[in-house]
Coordinates of C-alpha atoms in Angstrom, one line a residue:
Chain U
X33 CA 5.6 -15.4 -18.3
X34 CA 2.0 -16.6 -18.6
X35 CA -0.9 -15.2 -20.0
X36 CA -4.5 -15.8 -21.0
X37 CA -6.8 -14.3 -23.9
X38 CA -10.4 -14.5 -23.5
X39 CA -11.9 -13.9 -26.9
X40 CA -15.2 -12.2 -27.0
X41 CA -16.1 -10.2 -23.8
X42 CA -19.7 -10.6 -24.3
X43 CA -21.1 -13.9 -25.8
X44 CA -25.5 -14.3 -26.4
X45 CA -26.7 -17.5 -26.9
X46 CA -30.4 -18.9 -26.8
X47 CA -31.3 -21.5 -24.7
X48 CA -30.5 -25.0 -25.9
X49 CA -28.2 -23.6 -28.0
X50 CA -24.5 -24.8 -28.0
X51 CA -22.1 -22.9 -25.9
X52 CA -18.7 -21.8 -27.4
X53 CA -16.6 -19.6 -25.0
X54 CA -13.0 -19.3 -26.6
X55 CA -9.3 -19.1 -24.2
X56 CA -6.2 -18.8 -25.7
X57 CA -2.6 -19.2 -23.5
X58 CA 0.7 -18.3 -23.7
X59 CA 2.9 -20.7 -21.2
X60 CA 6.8 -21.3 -21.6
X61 CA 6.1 -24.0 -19.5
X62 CA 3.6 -26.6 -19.6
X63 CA 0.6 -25.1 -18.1
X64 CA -2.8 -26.2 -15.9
X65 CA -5.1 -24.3 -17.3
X66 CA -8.9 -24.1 -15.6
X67 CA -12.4 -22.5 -15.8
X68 CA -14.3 -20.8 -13.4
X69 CA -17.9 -19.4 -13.6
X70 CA -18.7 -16.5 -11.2
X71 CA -21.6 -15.6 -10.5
X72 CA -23.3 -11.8 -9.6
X73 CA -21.4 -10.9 -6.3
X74 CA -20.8 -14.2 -5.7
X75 CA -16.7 -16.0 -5.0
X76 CA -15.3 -18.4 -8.2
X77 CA -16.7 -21.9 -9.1
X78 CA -14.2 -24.1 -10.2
X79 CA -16.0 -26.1 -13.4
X80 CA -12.9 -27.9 -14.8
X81 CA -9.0 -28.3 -15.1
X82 CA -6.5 -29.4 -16.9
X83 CA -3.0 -30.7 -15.7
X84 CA -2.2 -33.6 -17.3
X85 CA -3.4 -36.8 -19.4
X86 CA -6.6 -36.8 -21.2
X87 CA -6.7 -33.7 -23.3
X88 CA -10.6 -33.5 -23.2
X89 CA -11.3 -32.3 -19.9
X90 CA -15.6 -32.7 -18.5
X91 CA -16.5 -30.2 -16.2
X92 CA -19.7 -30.2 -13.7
X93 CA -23.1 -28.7 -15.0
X94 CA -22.6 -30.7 -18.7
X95 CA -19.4 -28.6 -19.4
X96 CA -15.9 -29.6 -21.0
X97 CA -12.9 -28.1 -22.6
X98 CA -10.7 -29.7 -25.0
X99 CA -6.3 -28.9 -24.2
X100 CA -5.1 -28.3 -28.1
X101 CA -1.3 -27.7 -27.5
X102 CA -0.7 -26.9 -30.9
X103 CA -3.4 -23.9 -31.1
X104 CA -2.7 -23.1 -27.7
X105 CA -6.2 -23.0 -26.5
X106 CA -8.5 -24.3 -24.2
X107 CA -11.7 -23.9 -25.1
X108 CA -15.2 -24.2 -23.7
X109 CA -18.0 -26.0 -24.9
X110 CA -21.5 -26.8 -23.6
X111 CA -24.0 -28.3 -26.1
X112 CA -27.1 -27.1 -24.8
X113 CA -27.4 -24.1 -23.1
X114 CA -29.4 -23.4 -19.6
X115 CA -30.8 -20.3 -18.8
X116 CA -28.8 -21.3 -15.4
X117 CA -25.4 -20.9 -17.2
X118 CA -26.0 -17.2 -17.4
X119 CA -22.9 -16.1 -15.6
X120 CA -19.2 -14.4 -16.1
X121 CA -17.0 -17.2 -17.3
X122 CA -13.1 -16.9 -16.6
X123 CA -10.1 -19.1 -18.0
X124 CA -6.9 -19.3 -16.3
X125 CA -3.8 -20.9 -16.8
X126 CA -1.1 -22.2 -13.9
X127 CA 2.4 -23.5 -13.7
X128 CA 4.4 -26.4 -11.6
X129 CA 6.9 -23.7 -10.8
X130 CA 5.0 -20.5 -10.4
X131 CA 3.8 -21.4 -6.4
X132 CA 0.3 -22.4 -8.2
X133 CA -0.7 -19.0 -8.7
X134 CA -3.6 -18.1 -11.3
X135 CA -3.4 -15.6 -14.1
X136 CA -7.0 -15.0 -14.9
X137 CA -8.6 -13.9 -18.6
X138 CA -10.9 -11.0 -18.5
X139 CA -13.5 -13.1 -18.6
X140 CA -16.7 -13.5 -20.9
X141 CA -20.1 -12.5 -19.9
X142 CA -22.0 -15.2 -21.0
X143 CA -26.2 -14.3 -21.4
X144 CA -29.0 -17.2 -22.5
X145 CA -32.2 -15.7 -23.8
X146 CA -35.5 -17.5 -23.7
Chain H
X2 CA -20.5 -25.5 5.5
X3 CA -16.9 -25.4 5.6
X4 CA -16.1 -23.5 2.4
X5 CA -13.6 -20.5 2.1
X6 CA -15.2 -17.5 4.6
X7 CA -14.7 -13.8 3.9
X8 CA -15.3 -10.9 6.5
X9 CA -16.6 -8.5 6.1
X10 CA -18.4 -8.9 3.0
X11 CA -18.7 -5.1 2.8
X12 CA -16.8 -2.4 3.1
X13 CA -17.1 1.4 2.8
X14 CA -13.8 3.3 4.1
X15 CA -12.9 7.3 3.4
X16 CA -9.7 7.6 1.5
X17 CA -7.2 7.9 3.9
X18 CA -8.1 5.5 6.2
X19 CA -7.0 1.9 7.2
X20 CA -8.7 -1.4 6.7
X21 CA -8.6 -4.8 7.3
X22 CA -10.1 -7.7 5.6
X23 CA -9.9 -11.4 7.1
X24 CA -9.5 -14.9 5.8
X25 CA -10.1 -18.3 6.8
X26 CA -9.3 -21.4 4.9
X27 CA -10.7 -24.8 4.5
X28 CA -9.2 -26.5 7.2
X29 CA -6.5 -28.5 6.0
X30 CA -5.8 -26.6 3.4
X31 CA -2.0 -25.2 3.4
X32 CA -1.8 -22.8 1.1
X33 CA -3.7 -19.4 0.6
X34 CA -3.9 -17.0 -2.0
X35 CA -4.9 -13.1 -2.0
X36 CA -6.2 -11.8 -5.9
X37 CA -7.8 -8.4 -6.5
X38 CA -10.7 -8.0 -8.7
X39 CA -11.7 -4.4 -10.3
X40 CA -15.0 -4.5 -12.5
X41 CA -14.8 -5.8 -15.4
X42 CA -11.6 -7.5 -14.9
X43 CA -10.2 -11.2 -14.3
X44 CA -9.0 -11.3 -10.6
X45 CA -5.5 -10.7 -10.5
X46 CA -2.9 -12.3 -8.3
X47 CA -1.7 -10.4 -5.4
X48 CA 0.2 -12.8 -2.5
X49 CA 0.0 -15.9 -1.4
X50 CA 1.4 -18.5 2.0
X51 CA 2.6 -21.4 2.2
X52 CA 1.5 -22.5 6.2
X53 CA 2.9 -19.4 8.1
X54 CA 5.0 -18.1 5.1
X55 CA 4.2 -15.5 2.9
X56 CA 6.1 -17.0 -0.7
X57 CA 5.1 -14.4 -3.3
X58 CA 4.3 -11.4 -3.5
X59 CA 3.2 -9.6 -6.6
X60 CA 4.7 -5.9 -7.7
X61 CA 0.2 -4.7 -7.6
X62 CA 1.0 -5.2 -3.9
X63 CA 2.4 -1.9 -2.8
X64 CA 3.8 -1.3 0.6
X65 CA 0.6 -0.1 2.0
X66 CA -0.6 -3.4 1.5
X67 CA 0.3 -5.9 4.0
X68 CA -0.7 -9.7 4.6
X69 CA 0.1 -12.1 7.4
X70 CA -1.3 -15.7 8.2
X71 CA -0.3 -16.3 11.9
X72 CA 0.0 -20.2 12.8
X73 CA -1.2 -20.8 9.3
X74 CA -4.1 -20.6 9.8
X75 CA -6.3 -17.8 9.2
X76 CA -5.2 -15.0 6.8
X77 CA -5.2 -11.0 6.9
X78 CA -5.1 -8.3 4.1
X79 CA -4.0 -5.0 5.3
X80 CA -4.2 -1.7 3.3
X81 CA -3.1 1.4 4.8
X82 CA -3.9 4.7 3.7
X83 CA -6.6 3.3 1.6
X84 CA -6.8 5.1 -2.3
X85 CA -9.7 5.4 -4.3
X86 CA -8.1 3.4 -6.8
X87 CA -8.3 0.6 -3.9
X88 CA -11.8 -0.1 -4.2
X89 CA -12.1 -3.6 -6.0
X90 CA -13.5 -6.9 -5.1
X91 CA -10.9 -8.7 -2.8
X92 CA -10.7 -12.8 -3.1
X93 CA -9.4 -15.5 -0.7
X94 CA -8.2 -18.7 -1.6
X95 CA -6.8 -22.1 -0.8
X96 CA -6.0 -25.1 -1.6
X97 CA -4.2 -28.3 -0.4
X98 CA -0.5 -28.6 -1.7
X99 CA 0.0 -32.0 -2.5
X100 CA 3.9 -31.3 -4.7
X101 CA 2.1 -33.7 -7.3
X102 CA 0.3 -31.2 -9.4
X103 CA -1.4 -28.1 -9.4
X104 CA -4.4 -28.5 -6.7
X105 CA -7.7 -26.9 -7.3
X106 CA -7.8 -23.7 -5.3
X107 CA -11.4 -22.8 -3.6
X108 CA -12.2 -19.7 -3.6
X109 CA -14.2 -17.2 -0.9
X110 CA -17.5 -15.1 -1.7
X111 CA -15.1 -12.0 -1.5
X112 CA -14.8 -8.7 0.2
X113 CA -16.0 -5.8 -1.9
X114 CA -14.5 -2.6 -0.5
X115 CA -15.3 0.9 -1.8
X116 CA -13.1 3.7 -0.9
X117 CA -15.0 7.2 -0.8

């Protein structure tokens, strides 16, 4: 079984700030494991995935995401935040054998004050 | 623009009643995925086809729920008898099935249904 474990459901930062938005997994397989940023009544956005290789993943809009194995995690990082990144962020991990279906986080709200 | 289309965007239903949300894919995508998404909440998985056939289907779809993708093309999300407890944001979407790896799946702008 897979699951995913967004930490923080609410996350402030000001703008230029750095962005930290934390995902935790639990695979018994290797996993993919992806970001999406939704926007207000809007579909998802993919930003960036892992599947294999190069264990720093970049993303569009100046994000990336760094695959630590041995923590488990996946987290998100932007270094300076846009008041354009204001959005609901979700991490999800996949498996090879599981049809390629997503099990989502709860997601983090993710506000950038002025 | 030939992104992931949702119709009808909307939808307001009286409990009791039946409705029917449609699909389509990007073109050659093969595969199609159904998740559910209730405020507040990641989406969550609900069925998905591979072509024509329906693969997987999770244990959140009950058997008033029902899905089809005729000729693989197009899909459509059935829910009978529609429930309060129904009324959540419902997401399309594909994604090209190479065998390599996992494939990014695109997703639709949804269909938010409210059941009064």
């Amino acid at each position: 079984a897979q699951s995913v474990t967004q930490l923080g459901s609410h996350v402030s930062v000001s703008e230029g700030a750095l962005v930290l938005l934390r995902c935790n997994y639990s695979s018994s397989v290797p996993p993919y494991l992806f970001w999406y940023v939704q926007y207000p009544n809007q579909g998802l956005q993919l930003l960036l995935k892992y599947t294999t290789g190069a264990t720093l993943v970049k993303g569009i809009n100046g994000f990336e995401a760094e695959f630590k194995k041995s923590e488990t995690s996946f987290h998100l990082t932007k270094p300076s935040a846009h008041m354009s990144d204001a959005a609901e962020y979700f991490c999800a991990v996949s498996a090879y054998n599981q049809g390629g279906k997503l099990i989502f986080g709860q997601g983090t709200e993710l506000s950038v004050k002025p | 623009d030939t992104g992931v289309s949702q119709n009808p965007r909307h939808k307001i239903t009286k409990r009791g009643q039946n409705v029917t949300f449609r699909c389509d894919p990007i073109s050659e995508h093969n595969r199609l995925y159904w998740y559910r998404q209730t405020l507040g909440q990641g989406p969550e998985f609900l069925t998905y086809f591979q072509n024509e056939a329906q693969l997987e289907k999770s244990r959140l779809l009950s058997d008033r729920f029902s899905a089809e993708r005729p000729k693989g093309s197009f899909s459509t999300l059935e829910i009978q008898r529609t429930e309060q407890g129904d009324s959540a944001m419902y997401l399309c979407a594909s994604s090209l099935d190479r065998a390599r790896y996992q494939e990014t799946q695109y997703f639709g702008p949804g269909t938010r249904l409210l059941v009064l």
